[in-house]
Amino acid sequence: MTAGEGHRVSLLDDERYRYLVDSITDYAIYMLDPEGRVASWNAGAQRFKGYETWEILGEHFSRFYTDEDKLARLPEYALATAEREGRFENQGWRIRKDGTRFWAHVIIDTIRDRDGTLLGFAKVTRDLTERRNAEAELKRSEQKFQMLVQSVTDYALYMLDPDGYVSNWNSGAERIKGYRAEEIVGRHFSEFYTEEDRRDGEPEKFLAAARFEGRAEREGWRVRKDGTRFLANVVIDAIRDERGELLGFAKITRDVTEKTAAQKALAQTREELFQSQKLEAIGQLSGGIAHDFNNLLMAILGSLEMLRKRMPEDPALMPLLQNAIQGAERGAAVTQRILAFSRRQDLDMKPVDLKQLADGMMDFLQRSIGSTARIEMDMPPELALALTDPVQLETALLNLVVNARDAMPAGGTITIGAREEEISGLPDKLKPGRYVCLTVTDTGEGMDEGTLERATTPFFTTKGVGKGTGLGLSMVQGLTEQSGGRLSIESTKGKGTKISLLLPTANLEDCPKQKAALTTQASPAVADRKLTVLAVDDDALVLMNTVLMLEDMGHAVTEAYGGPEALDMLKNAGPFDLVITDHSMPKMTGSELALRVREGWPGLPVILATGYAELPSGADERLPRLPKPFSQNQLADIVSSVISGRS
């Protein structure tokens, strides 16, 4: 190649190089002379800085710097560094022609000839404003996220390394677990597990599940720094980089102790509400059944009583008749027990012979518990009378015996005992005086401390679902306390249970009804004279028996099959000395009839007969009440009492 050809090639290469540099728009590439004046200018420089080539050539490059950088002599420092070290690089704010700023990455390289003489500088500038803004935004976002994580106090949020060691710690973790960051960072997360869980390898299993599945969730007991336990809901997420390499785990823990307890309490409250509603439904159903059943028993007992009075003495027939009467009376007692169990009733306080009551129930109790258990009696021959409601006491005794049977699945002995006690009043918070203690003792499984503490809580039961309402002991406790006594339980796991009912002894001052009854018995029978009675009932069988009893007592009786017919009789067939009416009748109840009688015939006494154990809503509690089924003697007593003005 000749010298001329070589020169042309060199010029061609320079031209190509110039075209290459001029075509770059993402970088400002230009030359500075040794003093720092602009010697060349490409399209990228024009785009970044806004100067045309003719405007900037020959100008000092310091005009691109901010005033504060120029005061700090940063342009001079940059050239001096590049000249001394061959290269200078930094980032900072630069100024465009229009005065706006941009964040620039700047590289300055020295240009020297073959002899090392400085010819100038090559300067490359890149606009990093958007990237810097993005980085700043990311940093702000990370700071906000860090602040968010640190401000969360209801959750423990922290990181674990791939081996399960704590790498950071938020304020929620400190609040829930009790450790400060400097105390726990670097320690293994198994510190939070119970000893038994660590023995079973639960921490390692949990991490392995998160590592394999990407996420794992558990709920269980965890341990705080002070050793106390809390119920935790824990989620662990595996964190991996873009290549899938495990970087560690994100762990979220929440203390759900109170929430779980609240859910259990809510579930228990719902169950108690359900049991209460079920019991109320049973009570309403029992009330209706009892009324109809008592009407049937009324017809049976009344007819049998009349038959016994009119039938000639026959040794072969009288036992059969007496057996039928006792069977009907037992049916009436069963109805009372059903109502006492399912409905709240005012106590009918009476002196009760506990030995006689238990003896009378013995056959019934033994049949109730079956053949796997036997009942023994342990009572002295002489025992003071207890003051309580005998019907509800029978129900209580039945409940206690059945509970004792259930506590002896393999069989055993139930002992019903009684004794007298003298109470000073101070230790037991009872009135000083003499009490009778009725006890039921079994040889069964017994109760632990937790069960014993909750035994009398309403709706608490250790029996299976559908096998108990949990009301037995709470009803017994209510009976004893309403009677002025106390219930106590002695039990040891595996050694049986003894339940004691402490009931006050009875006297006539405590029993106004009994006192009145004795007074009535001592008084002359005012009702021996012939009365004109209006008998009202919608049930023909019951009405017939009531009429027969009254007529057998010597009274004149007029029948009425309901309230409206009774009012017609009062207007057209009177006068009457007495009205005896059923309560539960269609169109007009007995209480409503009594109110109409009081308005139209003041002074005319009314006796309310009812098959309910307690008067239904709307009944007049002031009316003399005759419970169904009633005998002729009970009818005679209340008629005598009402006519003499003692009721």
XYZ file of C-alpha atoms in Angstrom:
647
model
C 0.000 0.000 0.000
C 1.383 3.415 -0.944
C 1.589 6.296 1.488
C -1.302 7.997 -0.212
C -3.484 4.929 0.044
C -2.642 4.568 3.732
C -3.600 8.157 4.354
C -6.949 7.656 2.627
C -7.669 4.520 4.766
C -6.846 6.447 7.917
C -9.180 9.229 6.891
C -11.889 6.642 6.111
C -11.513 5.052 9.538
C -11.712 8.440 11.225
C -14.861 9.215 9.279
C -16.454 5.915 10.279
C -15.533 6.493 13.877
C -17.073 9.966 13.772
C -20.285 8.586 12.280
C -20.409 5.906 15.002
C -19.991 8.408 17.818
C -22.460 10.866 16.298
C -25.113 8.174 15.947
C -25.115 7.250 19.664
C -28.020 8.990 21.475
C -28.049 7.181 24.824
C -24.624 8.526 25.810
C -23.114 12.012 25.615
C -19.681 11.411 24.031
C -17.484 14.422 23.432
C -13.947 15.688 23.625
C -12.361 18.304 25.897
C -9.122 20.105 25.248
C -6.465 20.090 28.006
C -8.089 23.178 29.603
C -11.529 21.567 29.667
C -13.182 23.327 26.742
C -15.569 21.324 24.555
C -13.875 20.226 21.336
C -16.547 17.888 19.889
C -20.234 17.140 20.464
C -22.360 14.135 19.532
C -26.128 13.622 19.166
C -26.397 12.016 22.602
C -24.797 15.065 24.217
C -27.195 17.314 22.371
C -30.182 15.217 23.506
C -29.094 15.073 27.162
C -27.891 18.615 27.636
C -29.932 20.547 25.111
C -27.054 22.438 23.416
C -26.554 22.538 19.676
C -22.986 21.869 18.495
C -22.363 25.473 17.464
C -23.598 26.684 20.893
C -21.258 24.588 23.029
C -18.008 24.127 21.080
C -15.271 26.095 22.792
C -17.240 26.499 26.042
C -15.797 25.150 29.293
C -17.398 21.906 30.439
C -17.885 23.316 33.963
C -21.087 24.968 32.772
C -22.732 21.519 33.090
C -22.025 21.489 36.847
C -24.238 22.880 39.614
C -23.207 26.058 41.391
C -22.386 24.165 44.578
C -20.152 21.735 42.646
C -18.393 24.656 40.921
C -17.834 26.325 44.283
C -16.325 23.038 45.468
C -14.089 23.108 42.321
C -15.306 19.672 41.321
C -14.676 20.274 37.524
C -11.027 21.110 38.182
C -10.723 18.112 40.537
C -12.183 15.794 37.886
C -9.698 16.897 35.186
C -6.765 16.805 37.612
C -7.680 13.286 38.717
C -8.101 12.086 35.131
C -4.772 13.648 34.137
C -3.000 12.144 37.153
C -4.611 8.693 37.173
C -5.696 8.386 33.563
C -9.359 8.075 34.437
C -12.042 9.756 36.563
C -15.516 8.374 37.321
C -18.354 9.574 39.514
C -22.092 10.340 39.669
C -23.830 13.611 40.445
C -26.255 16.279 39.396
C -25.647 18.079 36.109
C -27.397 21.066 34.484
C -29.111 21.149 31.092
C -29.343 24.212 28.900
C -32.863 24.937 30.191
C -31.614 24.880 33.790
C -33.159 21.540 34.765
C -31.092 18.943 36.544
C -30.401 15.333 35.665
C -28.443 12.641 37.452
C -25.386 11.744 35.433
C -22.833 8.977 35.438
C -19.571 10.484 34.145
C -16.345 8.889 32.935
C -13.352 11.077 31.865
C -10.376 9.404 30.175
C -7.156 11.178 29.207
C -6.018 11.262 25.557
C -2.245 11.347 25.000
C -0.039 10.991 21.971
C 2.705 8.410 21.590
C 5.086 10.642 23.479
C 2.668 10.944 26.423
C 1.808 14.533 25.723
C -1.745 15.384 26.935
C -3.967 16.098 23.940
C -7.246 16.383 25.893
C -9.964 14.295 27.493
C -12.677 11.905 26.267
C -15.847 12.391 28.297
C -18.759 9.933 28.396
C -21.928 10.939 30.254
C -25.039 8.864 30.770
C -28.405 10.157 32.055
C -29.330 7.934 35.045
C -32.145 10.107 36.347
C -34.866 7.535 35.741
C -32.800 4.707 37.162
C -31.841 6.812 40.167
C -35.491 7.762 40.709
C -36.462 4.104 40.442
C -33.761 3.144 42.914
C -34.831 5.923 45.250
C -38.443 4.828 44.961
C -37.428 1.243 45.630
C -35.430 2.370 48.638
C -38.373 4.403 49.920
C -40.631 1.422 49.331
C -38.241 -0.829 51.217
C -38.104 1.693 54.045
C -41.893 1.913 54.141
C -42.119 -1.871 54.112
C -39.581 -2.056 56.930
C -41.555 0.530 58.887
C -44.755 -1.410 58.191
C -43.215 -4.669 59.378
C -41.790 -3.014 62.480
C -45.080 -1.285 63.314
C -47.080 -4.538 63.223
C -47.547 -5.676 66.824
C -50.296 -8.287 66.451
C -48.075 -10.570 64.369
C -44.525 -11.806 64.828
C -42.878 -11.205 61.413
C -39.301 -12.330 60.979
C -36.889 -14.180 58.689
C -35.064 -17.456 59.087
C -31.963 -18.509 57.194
C -32.048 -21.838 55.299
C -31.038 -23.685 58.482
C -33.769 -22.113 60.638
C -31.762 -19.459 62.472
C -33.465 -16.091 63.131
C -32.041 -13.342 60.913
C -34.312 -10.389 61.793
C -37.046 -9.537 64.294
C -40.014 -7.145 64.403
C -41.765 -5.439 67.322
C -44.701 -7.868 67.120
C -42.306 -10.756 67.638
C -40.852 -8.979 70.662
C -44.318 -8.339 72.110
C -45.620 -11.870 71.542
C -42.502 -13.868 72.405
C -40.754 -11.561 74.844
C -37.295 -11.538 73.204
C -35.523 -8.363 72.063
C -33.849 -8.499 68.648
C -30.333 -8.617 70.098
C -31.349 -11.571 72.281
C -32.797 -13.799 69.582
C -31.198 -12.968 66.213
C -28.790 -15.771 65.392
C -30.570 -18.362 67.543
C -32.547 -21.310 66.160
C -36.298 -20.881 65.911
C -36.844 -24.187 67.768
C -36.347 -22.090 70.943
C -40.053 -21.219 70.674
C -41.234 -24.844 70.704
C -42.263 -26.888 73.724
C -39.897 -29.519 75.022
C -42.157 -32.333 73.832
C -42.406 -30.847 70.330
C -38.607 -30.554 70.122
C -38.272 -34.188 71.161
C -40.691 -35.159 68.389
C -38.722 -33.117 65.818
C -41.607 -30.759 65.030
C -39.404 -27.721 64.111
C -37.423 -29.744 61.559
C -40.617 -31.290 60.115
C -42.165 -27.830 59.789
C -39.170 -26.398 57.879
C -38.979 -29.480 55.677
C -42.653 -29.096 54.737
C -42.132 -25.404 53.857
C -38.984 -26.228 51.862
C -40.734 -28.974 49.899
C -44.171 -27.381 49.382
C -43.193 -23.699 49.399
C -45.539 -22.968 52.281
C -46.539 -24.658 55.534
C -49.042 -23.748 58.222
C -49.435 -25.147 61.722
C -51.285 -24.380 64.948
C -49.943 -25.411 68.331
C -48.444 -24.395 71.649
C -45.340 -22.166 71.668
C -43.179 -20.931 74.539
C -42.371 -17.311 75.441
C -39.094 -16.098 76.918
C -40.596 -16.246 80.430
C -41.601 -19.903 79.937
C -45.344 -19.310 79.592
C -47.191 -20.977 76.754
C -49.497 -19.501 74.135
C -51.500 -21.024 71.306
C -50.005 -19.892 67.992
C -51.041 -19.943 64.361
C -47.793 -20.125 62.346
C -47.163 -19.750 58.594
C -43.736 -20.327 57.003
C -43.032 -19.386 53.351
C -39.885 -20.444 51.534
C -37.986 -17.562 49.845
C -36.049 -18.407 46.667
C -34.070 -16.350 44.161
C -34.700 -16.244 40.410
C -32.687 -19.433 39.977
C -34.743 -21.281 42.586
C -32.010 -21.308 45.213
C -33.390 -21.249 48.794
C -32.497 -17.969 50.512
C -34.411 -18.598 53.735
C -37.917 -18.492 55.170
C -40.461 -15.812 56.020
C -42.239 -16.694 59.270
C -45.502 -15.207 60.532
C -46.781 -16.094 64.013
C -50.021 -14.959 65.600
C -51.097 -15.452 69.214
C -54.585 -17.010 68.918
C -54.970 -18.009 72.573
C -57.703 -15.463 73.321
C -59.370 -15.954 69.944
C -59.511 -19.727 70.406
C -60.806 -19.325 73.952
C -63.460 -16.886 72.696
C -64.487 -19.327 69.957
C -64.773 -22.129 72.495
C -66.784 -19.886 74.812
C -69.053 -18.922 71.915
C -69.513 -22.564 70.968
C -70.277 -23.411 74.594
C -72.755 -20.525 74.826
C -74.463 -21.714 71.651
C -74.619 -25.235 73.040
C -76.035 -23.922 76.321
C -78.588 -21.863 74.392
C -79.508 -24.926 72.355
C -79.864 -26.998 75.527
C -81.919 -24.239 77.139
C -84.197 -24.006 74.107
C -84.463 -27.782 74.018
C -85.346 -27.840 77.695
C -87.920 -25.089 77.199
C -89.449 -27.057 74.335
C -89.527 -30.155 76.527
C -91.186 -28.118 79.261
C -93.870 -26.815 76.930
C -94.452 -30.264 75.464
C -94.512 -31.842 78.921
C -96.991 -29.255 80.146
C -99.417 -30.078 77.353
C -98.933 -33.819 77.751
C -99.266 -33.547 81.523
C -102.596 -31.735 81.220
C -104.061 -34.384 78.929
C -102.481 -37.247 80.885
C -103.712 -35.836 84.181
C -107.220 -35.568 82.764
C -107.064 -39.268 81.862
C -105.718 -40.119 85.318
C -108.432 -37.952 86.831
C -111.104 -39.995 85.063
C -109.437 -43.262 86.072
C -108.799 -42.348 89.714
C -112.190 -40.733 90.189
C -114.031 -43.691 88.748
C -111.951 -46.185 90.768
C -112.569 -44.220 93.953
C -116.293 -44.127 93.365
C -116.219 -47.827 92.485
C -114.367 -48.631 95.714
C -116.959 -46.764 97.779
C -119.915 -48.428 96.090
C -118.543 -51.935 95.555
C -119.298 -54.504 98.271
C -116.350 -55.816 100.272
C -114.929 -58.717 98.305
C -111.510 -60.107 99.319
C -110.922 -61.325 95.776
C -111.744 -58.025 94.057
C -110.605 -55.317 96.500
C -106.833 -55.995 96.055
C -107.253 -55.670 92.294
C -109.080 -52.371 92.711
C -106.528 -51.083 95.176
C -103.697 -52.086 92.802
C -105.341 -50.144 89.959
C -105.662 -47.057 92.193
C -101.991 -47.275 93.220
C -100.954 -47.639 89.585
C -102.888 -44.511 88.623
C -101.425 -42.595 91.568
C -97.936 -43.679 90.508
C -98.686 -42.411 86.994
C -99.611 -39.040 88.513
C -96.312 -39.021 90.435
C -94.388 -39.764 87.221
C -96.089 -36.784 85.567
C -95.028 -34.559 88.453
C -91.424 -35.771 88.131
C -91.392 -35.006 84.398
C -92.635 -31.491 85.075
C -90.230 -30.961 87.953
C -87.339 -31.889 85.649
C -88.365 -29.803 82.650
C -90.052 -26.744 84.201
C -89.076 -24.291 86.921
C -91.581 -24.439 89.767
C -92.028 -22.690 93.070
C -91.092 -25.039 95.881
C -94.001 -26.533 97.828
C -92.211 -26.682 101.160
C -93.384 -29.530 103.396
C -91.992 -31.644 106.219
C -90.483 -34.714 104.570
C -89.589 -38.041 106.151
C -86.440 -38.878 104.168
C -86.478 -42.544 105.137
C -90.098 -42.943 104.132
C -89.476 -41.066 100.852
C -86.439 -43.223 99.971
C -88.238 -46.452 100.942
C -91.178 -45.498 98.741
C -88.866 -44.910 95.764
C -86.690 -47.995 96.260
C -88.374 -50.234 93.675
C -88.553 -47.404 91.170
C -84.873 -46.490 91.695
C -83.693 -50.075 91.341
C -85.592 -50.479 88.085
C -84.113 -47.179 86.829
C -80.499 -48.251 87.282
C -80.820 -51.836 86.044
C -79.136 -54.947 87.342
C -75.477 -53.862 87.124
C -75.670 -51.812 90.339
C -77.377 -52.366 93.662
C -78.784 -49.864 96.166
C -78.248 -50.033 99.910
C -79.910 -47.947 102.643
C -78.025 -46.566 105.643
C -80.465 -44.498 107.728
C -81.195 -44.461 111.462
C -84.669 -45.628 112.546
C -85.495 -42.188 113.981
C -84.756 -39.115 111.872
C -86.020 -35.546 112.069
C -88.253 -34.317 109.240
C -86.571 -32.213 106.538
C -88.116 -29.031 105.163
C -88.172 -29.161 101.355
C -90.340 -29.910 98.316
C -90.943 -33.689 98.356
C -91.684 -33.968 94.618
C -88.514 -32.143 93.607
C -86.511 -34.038 96.225
C -87.672 -37.291 94.617
C -86.445 -35.973 91.256
C -83.146 -34.916 92.818
C -82.647 -38.328 94.408
C -83.424 -40.028 91.102
C -80.858 -37.810 89.312
C -78.171 -38.577 91.879
C -78.793 -42.323 91.748
C -78.720 -42.384 87.927
C -75.505 -40.306 87.914
C -73.975 -42.771 90.383
C -74.997 -45.661 88.124
C -73.360 -43.944 85.117
C -70.142 -43.517 87.114
C -69.996 -47.305 87.626
C -69.978 -48.817 84.104
C -68.746 -52.130 85.514
C -71.320 -52.130 88.315
C -71.042 -51.373 92.018
C -72.910 -50.261 95.101
C -74.943 -47.082 95.631
C -75.586 -46.185 99.266
C -78.400 -43.807 100.239
C -77.823 -42.525 103.759
C -79.033 -39.835 106.136
C -78.012 -38.308 109.456
C -78.734 -35.262 111.594
C -76.206 -32.442 112.008
C -75.940 -29.337 114.161
C -74.669 -26.302 112.204
C -73.269 -23.229 113.936
C -73.790 -21.144 110.819
C -70.422 -19.414 110.514
C -68.328 -22.054 108.695
C -71.073 -23.044 106.274
C -72.831 -19.660 105.881
C -76.060 -21.350 106.914
C -78.556 -20.395 109.590
C -77.579 -21.929 112.901
C -79.723 -24.926 113.786
C -80.321 -28.599 113.127
C -80.148 -30.057 109.643
C -80.794 -33.400 108.022
C -78.075 -34.595 105.625
C -79.137 -36.895 102.762
C -76.177 -38.611 101.072
C -75.719 -40.670 97.900
C -72.396 -42.530 97.715
C -71.078 -44.648 94.833
C -68.026 -46.849 94.294
C -67.428 -45.587 90.751
C -64.758 -43.767 88.802
C -64.772 -40.555 90.844
C -63.905 -37.083 89.537
C -60.633 -35.238 89.057
C -60.175 -31.701 90.425
C -61.195 -30.001 87.173
C -64.419 -32.006 86.850
C -65.208 -31.586 90.551
C -64.833 -27.812 90.259
C -67.335 -27.622 87.374
C -69.682 -30.417 88.448
C -72.567 -28.116 89.437
C -72.118 -25.722 86.496
C -75.302 -25.666 84.375
C -74.976 -27.678 81.136
C -71.596 -29.151 82.135
C -71.584 -32.895 81.609
C -68.986 -35.632 81.245
C -71.445 -37.876 79.460
C -71.420 -38.377 75.717
C -73.316 -36.271 73.202
C -77.071 -36.736 73.620
C -76.668 -38.624 76.926
C -77.171 -35.773 79.353
C -78.236 -32.139 79.599
C -75.730 -31.224 82.300
C -78.582 -29.904 84.453
C -78.872 -32.726 87.017
C -76.485 -31.499 89.708
C -77.281 -27.822 89.087
C -81.003 -28.593 89.707
C -80.142 -30.514 92.873
C -78.002 -27.611 94.054
C -80.834 -25.175 93.300
C -83.268 -27.298 95.317
C -80.996 -27.481 98.369
C -80.199 -23.760 98.308
C -83.857 -22.760 97.827
C -84.673 -25.014 100.756
C -82.141 -23.115 102.873
C -79.480 -25.809 102.735
C -76.271 -26.673 100.917
C -74.943 -29.259 98.465
C -71.412 -30.630 98.813
C -69.429 -33.135 96.754
C -66.531 -35.318 97.912
C -64.779 -37.242 95.169
C -61.381 -38.726 94.345
C -60.393 -40.056 90.936
C -60.757 -43.838 91.018
C -62.279 -43.909 94.520
C -65.924 -42.961 94.022
C -68.108 -39.967 94.858
C -70.229 -38.854 97.796
C -72.871 -36.157 97.325
C -74.489 -34.627 100.416
C -77.725 -32.600 100.556
C -77.944 -30.618 103.794
C -81.604 -29.692 104.414
C -83.034 -27.756 107.395
C -85.300 -29.636 109.801
C -89.003 -28.787 109.691
C -91.395 -27.212 112.167
C -94.934 -25.852 111.782
C -93.781 -22.208 111.709
C -91.781 -23.007 108.573
C -94.772 -24.715 106.904
C -97.754 -22.329 106.733
C -99.636 -24.679 104.402
C -99.261 -27.599 106.814
C -100.199 -25.388 109.720
C -103.283 -24.250 107.851
C -104.097 -27.859 107.010
C -103.919 -28.833 110.693
C -106.103 -25.887 111.580
C -108.583 -26.981 108.923
C -108.649 -30.506 110.278
C -109.326 -29.184 113.773
C -112.142 -26.876 112.591
C -115.716 -27.947 112.078
C -116.598 -29.024 108.536
C -118.435 -25.936 107.339
C -118.983 -27.591 103.948
C -121.058 -30.397 105.498
C -124.136 -28.422 104.459
C -125.523 -29.001 100.989
C -123.998 -26.639 98.375
C -125.106 -25.715 94.893
C -121.997 -26.122 92.736
C -121.322 -25.217 89.102
C -118.706 -27.675 87.686
C -116.983 -26.532 84.465
C -114.704 -28.666 82.247
C -114.387 -29.252 78.506
C -113.454 -32.923 79.071
C -116.606 -35.050 79.566
C -114.746 -37.830 81.391
C -113.243 -35.460 83.950
C -116.482 -33.530 84.373
C -118.436 -36.740 85.021
C -116.004 -37.771 87.793
C -116.043 -34.324 89.393
C -119.841 -34.314 89.405
C -119.978 -37.854 90.881
C -117.585 -36.904 93.682
C -119.518 -33.725 94.560
C -122.872 -35.501 94.453
C -121.475 -38.298 96.606
C -120.504 -35.584 99.119
C -124.150 -34.457 99.127
C -123.947 -31.354 96.955
C -126.191 -30.350 94.067
C -124.161 -29.998 90.862
C -124.803 -28.296 87.528
C -122.525 -29.143 84.583
C -121.056 -26.712 82.012
C -118.779 -27.704 79.095
C -116.793 -24.483 78.831
C -116.634 -20.849 79.953
C -119.410 -19.367 77.772
C -121.861 -22.108 78.833
C -120.891 -21.556 82.484
C -121.738 -17.826 82.199
C -125.128 -18.728 80.731
C -125.754 -21.102 83.661
C -124.803 -18.384 86.153
C -127.299 -16.001 84.556
C -130.166 -18.430 84.092
C -129.737 -21.378 86.476
C -128.356 -19.707 89.622
C -127.776 -18.871 92.310
C -124.670 -20.988 93.073
C -122.533 -21.328 96.193
C -119.347 -22.353 94.406
C -117.736 -22.649 90.934
C -115.138 -25.367 90.218
C -113.545 -24.896 86.791
C -110.766 -26.405 84.728
C -108.137 -23.899 83.634
C -107.116 -25.093 80.170
C -110.237 -24.809 78.041
C -110.821 -23.534 74.497
C -112.364 -20.089 73.877
C -112.164 -19.096 77.558
C -109.665 -20.271 80.187
C -110.594 -20.933 83.789
C -108.778 -17.769 84.897
C -110.733 -15.692 82.365
C -113.979 -17.280 83.584
C -113.019 -16.475 87.201
C -112.464 -12.825 86.226
C -115.930 -12.651 84.617
C -117.441 -14.276 87.711
C -115.700 -11.738 89.972
C -117.119 -8.886 87.854
C -120.674 -10.230 87.560
C -121.083 -12.183 90.795
C -118.789 -10.664 93.415
C -118.291 -12.892 96.420
C -118.941 -16.142 94.543
C -115.877 -18.349 95.228
C -114.067 -20.038 92.320
C -111.736 -23.052 92.539
C -109.306 -23.551 89.643
C -108.509 -27.171 88.721
C -105.454 -27.704 86.523
C -103.398 -30.576 85.189
C -100.290 -28.391 85.014
C -97.645 -28.576 87.703
C -97.553 -24.779 87.591
C -100.155 -22.368 86.286
C -99.612 -21.416 82.642
C -99.066 -17.806 81.605
C -102.173 -15.682 82.137
C -103.534 -17.670 85.082
C -104.645 -15.874 88.247
C -102.252 -16.970 91.005
C -104.667 -15.743 93.703
C -107.283 -18.381 92.896
C -107.514 -21.516 95.100
C -105.943 -24.273 93.040
C -106.861 -27.957 92.896
C -104.166 -30.013 91.134
C -105.271 -32.793 88.833
C -105.682 -35.674 89.336
C -107.379 -35.087 92.710
C -109.110 -37.464 95.092
C -112.496 -37.003 96.734
C -110.767 -36.160 100.037
C -108.661 -33.449 98.350
C -111.812 -32.074 96.725
C -113.672 -32.093 100.056
C -110.744 -30.343 101.804
C -110.490 -27.468 99.340
C -114.286 -27.014 99.161
C -114.423 -26.844 102.966
C -111.471 -24.446 103.032
C -112.919 -22.105 100.391
C -116.426 -22.012 101.867
C -115.066 -21.334 105.356
C -112.895 -18.526 103.961
C -109.551 -20.112 104.971
C -108.120 -20.521 101.426
